[in-house]
Short mmCIF file of C-alpha atoms in Angstrom, two decimals:
data_model
loop_
_atom_site.label_atom_id
_atom_site.label_comp_id
_atom_site.label_asym_id
_atom_site.label_seq_id
_atom_site.Cartn_x
_atom_site.Cartn_y
_atom_site.Cartn_z
CA UNK A 1 0.00 0.00 0.00
CA UNK A 2 1.61 3.25 -1.17
CA UNK A 3 1.45 6.20 1.22
CA UNK A 4 1.48 9.83 0.10
CA UNK A 5 5.13 9.96 1.12
CA UNK A 6 5.93 6.96 -1.15
CA UNK A 7 4.27 8.71 -4.09
CA UNK A 8 6.28 11.88 -3.50
CA UNK A 9 9.49 9.87 -3.18
CA UNK A 10 8.77 8.12 -6.48
CA UNK A 11 8.16 11.49 -8.16
CA UNK A 12 11.48 12.80 -6.91
CA UNK A 13 13.18 9.62 -8.08
CA UNK A 14 11.55 9.88 -11.50
CA UNK A 15 12.91 13.41 -11.89
CA UNK A 16 16.38 12.17 -10.90
CA UNK A 17 16.26 9.24 -13.30
CA UNK A 18 15.15 11.52 -16.12
CA UNK A 19 17.59 14.34 -15.50
CA UNK A 20 20.79 12.56 -14.46
CA UNK A 21 22.94 11.35 -17.36
CA UNK A 22 23.31 7.59 -17.99
CA UNK A 23 20.22 6.58 -16.03
CA UNK A 24 17.68 3.92 -16.93
CA UNK A 25 14.06 3.71 -15.80
CA UNK A 26 12.68 0.96 -13.55
CA UNK A 27 10.99 -0.60 -16.58
CA UNK A 28 14.28 -0.72 -18.45
CA UNK A 29 15.91 -2.18 -15.34
CA UNK A 30 13.26 -4.90 -15.39
CA UNK A 31 14.33 -5.96 -18.89
CA UNK A 32 17.94 -6.41 -17.77
CA UNK A 33 17.35 -8.68 -14.77
CA UNK A 34 17.47 -12.12 -16.40
CA UNK A 35 20.59 -11.41 -18.45
CA UNK A 36 22.25 -9.76 -15.44
CA UNK A 37 21.74 -12.88 -13.32
CA UNK A 38 22.78 -15.13 -16.23
CA UNK A 39 26.02 -13.17 -16.52
CA UNK A 40 25.27 -12.35 -20.16
CA UNK A 41 24.46 -8.66 -19.78
CA UNK A 42 26.98 -6.47 -21.68
CA UNK A 43 29.34 -4.44 -19.53
CA UNK A 44 27.80 -1.10 -20.52
CA UNK A 45 24.35 -2.27 -19.43
CA UNK A 46 25.72 -3.71 -16.18
CA UNK A 47 27.00 -0.23 -15.36
CA UNK A 48 23.56 1.27 -16.10
CA UNK A 49 21.86 -1.33 -13.93
CA UNK A 50 24.24 -0.84 -11.04
CA UNK A 51 23.92 2.94 -11.27
CA UNK A 52 20.13 2.59 -11.17
CA UNK A 53 20.27 0.45 -8.03
CA UNK A 54 22.26 3.14 -6.23
CA UNK A 55 19.35 5.53 -6.62
CA UNK A 56 16.36 3.20 -6.66
CA UNK A 57 15.66 1.45 -3.36
CA UNK A 58 12.62 -0.29 -4.85
CA UNK A 59 14.58 -1.98 -7.66
CA UNK A 60 17.41 -2.88 -5.27
CA UNK A 61 14.97 -4.60 -2.90
CA UNK A 62 13.12 -6.18 -5.78
CA UNK A 63 16.30 -7.70 -7.21
CA UNK A 64 17.35 -9.07 -3.81
CA UNK A 65 13.96 -10.72 -3.24
CA UNK A 66 13.96 -12.06 -6.81
CA UNK A 67 17.42 -13.62 -6.32
CA UNK A 68 16.35 -15.12 -3.01
CA UNK A 69 13.33 -16.71 -4.71
CA UNK A 70 15.58 -18.19 -7.40
CA UNK A 71 17.89 -19.70 -4.76
CA UNK A 72 14.92 -21.17 -2.91
CA UNK A 73 13.66 -22.86 -6.09
CA UNK A 74 16.97 -24.68 -6.37
CA UNK A 75 16.22 -26.39 -3.04
CA UNK A 76 13.42 -28.36 -4.71
CA UNK A 77 15.84 -30.50 -6.70
CA UNK A 78 15.34 -34.21 -6.18
CA UNK A 79 18.83 -35.62 -5.73
CA UNK A 80 19.47 -39.07 -7.24
CA UNK A 81 21.23 -40.13 -4.06
CA UNK A 82 18.50 -38.90 -1.79
CA UNK A 83 16.53 -41.90 -0.56
CA UNK A 84 13.05 -41.62 -1.98
CA UNK A 85 10.68 -44.07 -0.35
CA UNK A 86 8.98 -45.89 -3.15
CA UNK A 87 8.19 -49.51 -3.69
CA UNK A 88 8.90 -50.55 -7.21
CA UNK A 89 5.88 -52.41 -8.56
CA UNK A 90 6.88 -55.86 -9.78
CA UNK A 91 4.64 -55.52 -12.83
CA UNK A 92 6.59 -52.42 -13.84
CA UNK A 93 9.90 -54.29 -13.55
CA UNK A 94 8.45 -57.12 -15.63
CA UNK A 95 7.01 -54.77 -18.26
CA UNK A 96 10.29 -52.89 -18.64
CA UNK A 97 12.36 -56.09 -18.66
CA UNK A 98 10.10 -57.65 -21.29
CA UNK A 99 10.19 -54.60 -23.49
CA UNK A 100 13.97 -54.30 -23.24
CA UNK A 101 14.54 -58.03 -23.72
CA UNK A 102 12.40 -58.05 -26.86
CA UNK A 103 14.33 -55.17 -28.37
CA UNK A 104 17.63 -56.88 -27.58
CA UNK A 105 16.44 -60.19 -28.93
CA UNK A 106 14.12 -59.31 -31.81
CA UNK A 107 12.03 -62.21 -33.05
CA UNK A 108 14.08 -64.02 -35.63
CA UNK A 109 12.76 -64.08 -39.15
CA UNK A 110 11.92 -67.49 -40.45
CA UNK A 111 14.91 -68.91 -42.30
CA UNK A 112 14.49 -68.88 -46.01
CA UNK A 113 14.31 -72.26 -47.52
CA UNK A 114 17.74 -72.72 -49.16
CA UNK A 115 16.20 -74.79 -51.86
CA UNK A 116 14.32 -71.74 -53.21
CA UNK B 1 7.11 -62.18 -17.06
CA UNK B 2 7.95 -65.63 -18.37
CA UNK B 3 10.17 -67.55 -15.96
CA UNK B 4 12.90 -68.14 -18.52
CA UNK B 5 13.00 -64.55 -19.71
CA UNK B 6 16.58 -63.32 -19.32
CA UNK B 7 16.82 -60.30 -17.03
CA UNK B 8 20.41 -59.55 -17.90
CA UNK B 9 21.39 -57.68 -21.03
CA UNK B 10 24.77 -58.82 -22.29
CA UNK B 11 26.67 -56.12 -24.06
CA UNK B 12 30.36 -55.62 -24.78
CA UNK B 13 31.30 -53.37 -21.87
CA UNK B 14 29.32 -54.78 -19.04
CA UNK B 15 26.23 -56.71 -18.25
CA UNK B 16 23.22 -54.83 -16.97
CA UNK B 17 21.01 -56.21 -14.24
CA UNK B 18 17.70 -54.68 -15.29
CA UNK B 19 15.90 -55.26 -12.01
CA UNK B 20 18.76 -53.77 -9.98
CA UNK B 21 18.96 -50.80 -12.34
CA UNK B 22 15.23 -50.13 -11.97
CA UNK B 23 15.25 -50.54 -8.18
CA UNK B 24 18.17 -48.14 -7.83
CA UNK B 25 16.64 -45.42 -9.95
CA UNK B 26 12.87 -45.73 -9.96
CA UNK B 27 12.26 -43.76 -6.74
CA UNK B 28 14.07 -40.56 -7.64
CA UNK B 29 12.94 -40.73 -11.28
CA UNK B 30 9.34 -40.98 -10.13
CA UNK B 31 9.79 -38.10 -7.67
CA UNK B 32 11.29 -35.99 -10.47
CA UNK B 33 8.55 -36.78 -13.00
CA UNK B 34 5.83 -36.32 -10.39
CA UNK B 35 7.19 -32.94 -9.35
CA UNK B 36 7.05 -31.79 -12.98
CA UNK B 37 3.68 -33.34 -13.83
CA UNK B 38 1.94 -32.81 -10.53
CA UNK B 39 0.34 -36.24 -10.46
CA UNK B 40 1.44 -39.76 -9.64
CA UNK B 41 -0.32 -41.91 -12.25
CA UNK B 42 0.96 -40.08 -15.31
CA UNK B 43 4.39 -39.88 -13.69
CA UNK B 44 4.50 -43.68 -13.26
CA UNK B 45 3.75 -44.24 -16.96
CA UNK B 46 6.33 -41.63 -17.89
CA UNK B 47 9.04 -43.25 -15.78
CA UNK B 48 8.27 -46.65 -17.26
CA UNK B 49 8.80 -45.21 -20.76
CA UNK B 50 11.96 -43.42 -19.62
CA UNK B 51 13.38 -46.65 -18.15
CA UNK B 52 12.72 -48.56 -21.37
CA UNK B 53 14.41 -45.84 -23.41
CA UNK B 54 17.36 -45.68 -21.03
CA UNK B 55 17.91 -49.43 -20.88
CA UNK B 56 17.69 -49.73 -24.66
CA UNK B 57 20.24 -46.95 -25.06
CA UNK B 58 22.50 -47.99 -22.18
CA UNK B 59 24.79 -50.25 -24.27
CA UNK B 60 25.60 -47.21 -26.44
CA UNK B 61 26.07 -44.85 -23.49
CA UNK B 62 29.39 -43.10 -24.01
CA UNK B 63 30.06 -42.12 -20.38
CA UNK B 64 30.47 -38.43 -21.24
CA UNK B 65 28.51 -37.74 -18.06
CA UNK B 66 27.55 -39.91 -15.09
CA UNK B 67 24.82 -42.49 -15.68
CA UNK B 68 22.56 -40.62 -13.22
CA UNK B 69 23.00 -37.30 -15.06
CA UNK B 70 22.23 -39.04 -18.35
CA UNK B 71 19.24 -40.83 -16.84
CA UNK B 72 17.98 -37.58 -15.36
CA UNK B 73 18.02 -35.97 -18.79
CA UNK B 74 16.09 -38.91 -20.27
CA UNK B 75 13.50 -38.62 -17.48
CA UNK B 76 13.14 -34.87 -18.02
CA UNK B 77 12.84 -35.36 -21.79
CA UNK B 78 10.23 -38.08 -21.40
CA UNK B 79 8.28 -35.93 -18.94
CA UNK B 80 8.27 -33.03 -21.40
CA UNK B 81 7.02 -35.43 -24.09
CA UNK B 82 4.18 -36.46 -21.77
CA UNK B 83 3.36 -32.83 -21.03
CA UNK B 84 3.23 -32.09 -24.75
CA UNK B 85 0.91 -35.05 -25.34
CA UNK B 86 -1.36 -33.77 -22.60
CA UNK B 87 -1.16 -30.27 -24.10
CA UNK B 88 0.13 -28.89 -20.82
CA UNK B 89 2.76 -26.71 -22.44
CA UNK B 90 0.52 -24.59 -24.61
CA UNK B 91 1.38 -20.98 -23.97
CA UNK B 92 -0.95 -18.94 -21.84
CA UNK B 93 -0.37 -15.49 -20.46
CA UNK B 94 0.77 -14.97 -16.91
CA UNK B 95 -0.43 -11.53 -15.86
CA UNK B 96 -0.99 -12.23 -12.20
CA UNK B 97 1.64 -11.47 -9.56
CA UNK B 98 3.77 -9.38 -11.91
CA UNK B 99 5.86 -6.37 -10.81
CA UNK B 100 3.98 -3.11 -10.45
CA UNK B 101 4.90 0.30 -11.81
CA UNK B 102 3.23 3.67 -11.38
CA UNK B 103 2.04 5.85 -14.26
CA UNK B 104 5.54 7.18 -14.72
CA UNK B 105 7.20 3.77 -14.96
CA UNK B 106 8.61 3.83 -11.41
CA UNK B 107 8.56 0.52 -9.57
CA UNK B 108 6.11 0.11 -6.69
CA UNK B 109 7.75 -2.14 -4.11
CA UNK B 110 7.05 -2.14 -0.41
CA UNK B 111 10.21 -1.59 1.61
CA UNK B 112 12.06 -4.68 2.79
CA UNK B 113 13.57 -4.26 6.27
CA UNK B 114 15.84 -7.27 5.91
CA UNK B 115 16.23 -10.44 3.89
CA UNK B 116 16.49 -13.89 5.41
CA UNK B 117 19.11 -16.22 3.95
CA UNK B 118 17.93 -19.24 1.94
CA UNK B 119 19.38 -21.45 4.69
CA UNK B 120 17.30 -19.71 7.38
CA UNK B 121 14.19 -20.18 5.29
CA UNK B 122 14.89 -23.81 4.48
CA UNK B 123 15.37 -24.61 8.17
CA UNK B 124 11.67 -23.92 8.59
CA UNK B 125 9.57 -27.04 8.34
CA UNK B 126 7.10 -25.94 5.69
CA UNK B 127 9.26 -23.79 3.44
CA UNK B 128 9.89 -26.48 0.81
CA UNK B 129 6.20 -27.38 0.70
CA UNK B 130 5.29 -23.73 0.36
CA UNK B 131 7.70 -23.21 -2.55
CA UNK B 132 6.46 -26.40 -4.22
CA UNK B 133 2.87 -25.27 -3.82
CA UNK B 134 3.69 -21.83 -5.23
CA UNK B 135 5.42 -23.36 -8.24
CA UNK B 136 2.50 -25.70 -8.84
CA UNK B 137 0.11 -22.77 -8.81
CA UNK B 138 1.71 -21.36 -11.97
CA UNK B 139 0.63 -22.43 -15.46
CA UNK B 140 2.79 -25.42 -16.44
CA UNK B 141 4.21 -23.65 -19.48
CA UNK B 142 5.83 -21.27 -16.95
CA UNK B 143 6.60 -23.58 -14.04
CA UNK B 144 8.43 -25.97 -16.39
CA UNK B 145 10.93 -23.23 -17.23
CA UNK B 146 11.68 -22.59 -13.54
CA UNK B 147 11.97 -26.33 -12.91
CA UNK B 148 14.43 -26.81 -15.75
CA UNK B 149 16.46 -23.63 -15.20
CA UNK B 150 16.42 -23.00 -11.44
CA UNK B 151 15.60 -26.42 -9.98
CA UNK B 152 17.35 -28.78 -12.41
CA UNK B 153 20.11 -26.30 -13.23
CA UNK B 154 20.08 -26.58 -17.03
CA UNK B 155 21.34 -23.44 -18.74
CA UNK B 156 19.06 -21.27 -20.85
CA UNK B 157 20.24 -22.77 -24.13
CA UNK B 158 19.62 -26.32 -22.84
CA UNK B 159 16.16 -25.35 -21.60
CA UNK B 160 15.38 -23.89 -25.03
CA UNK B 161 16.51 -27.16 -26.66
CA UNK B 162 14.52 -29.31 -24.27
CA UNK B 163 11.35 -27.30 -24.84
CA UNK B 164 11.91 -26.64 -28.54
CA UNK B 165 11.58 -22.86 -28.15
CA UNK B 166 13.92 -19.92 -28.61
CA UNK B 167 16.24 -18.72 -25.85
CA UNK B 168 14.49 -15.36 -25.77
CA UNK B 169 11.19 -17.15 -25.21
CA UNK B 170 12.76 -19.06 -22.30
CA UNK B 171 14.03 -15.82 -20.78
CA UNK B 172 10.66 -14.09 -21.03
CA UNK B 173 8.83 -17.01 -19.46
CA UNK B 174 11.52 -17.46 -16.81
CA UNK B 175 11.32 -13.83 -15.77
CA UNK B 176 7.53 -13.81 -15.53
CA UNK B 177 7.49 -17.08 -13.61
CA UNK B 178 10.20 -15.96 -11.17
CA UNK B 179 8.43 -12.62 -10.67
CA UNK B 180 5.18 -14.42 -9.89
CA UNK B 181 6.93 -16.81 -7.48
CA UNK B 182 8.59 -13.91 -5.70
CA UNK B 183 5.22 -12.28 -5.21
CA UNK B 184 3.52 -15.47 -4.00
CA UNK B 185 6.37 -16.29 -1.61
CA UNK B 186 6.65 -12.74 -0.31
CA UNK B 187 4.64 -13.22 2.91
CA UNK B 188 6.99 -16.03 3.98
CA UNK B 189 10.14 -14.14 2.96
CA UNK B 190 9.04 -11.02 4.81
CA UNK B 191 7.97 -12.87 7.94
CA UNK B 192 11.26 -14.77 8.19
CA UNK B 193 13.19 -11.59 7.40
CA UNK B 194 11.47 -9.83 10.27
CA UNK B 195 12.22 -12.69 12.69
CA UNK B 196 15.88 -13.17 11.73
#
């Protein structure tokens, strides 16, 4: 919920972003985020982004929360070595084994009669 | 299965005990497929297909990565195939929970007093469940990108290959999905930040 004070602060910031040289807007900042975190943002744009953060508390906070969210997502990874309780249904083992065995030992074609 | 059916594949490098291979890998493969699909039944069928593909290809496996890494990729690929069949990946828009800007293009973001660390958050009992629930609440064409990029750790180019879309499309979807997740998770992040 924005207070009157927040609105005034944003106005002041907007004037600063417009009047200071080499500044980008919050919307432009938004377009840089993914490449910045990927490490693929060109050097000149990194400088613009970092200059913006120095003035814009909102974008600085936003980026920190966004990065935190990304790190939390990584915690969902199911590790192959992590014991996952699961009984393997015998019919699944049989179905897989049958399918694999048949592809390794394809049914032989009937031998041609050599007399033909 | 017929009693005399051989369960061992003989191939030049080694022999493969199919049952052992399945028992060692089924659990985590199922958990992975289920996390992406959001349901057990479809995940079981998907894993069965993935195991058949893997075992058929195993004799030709060139050991350029570990078997588990290779098997993980097969499982992910097979799960994406299933999602395509079920038309789960058709693009929809994600307008909810996106960043807000005022009429002049300035970001509207409530002040953060402090940020908890991921470790502090993950110590809490329900954090993982909460993140999982948040991810599941997104359209699958968006959550799949987060799963592949942020959870599985594939790079953007690999995600684009896996999904058959351009890298710029991956980046757009990734950003919208992450932004939505951030917004959904915000109450938890702020509460923990205040307590730490």
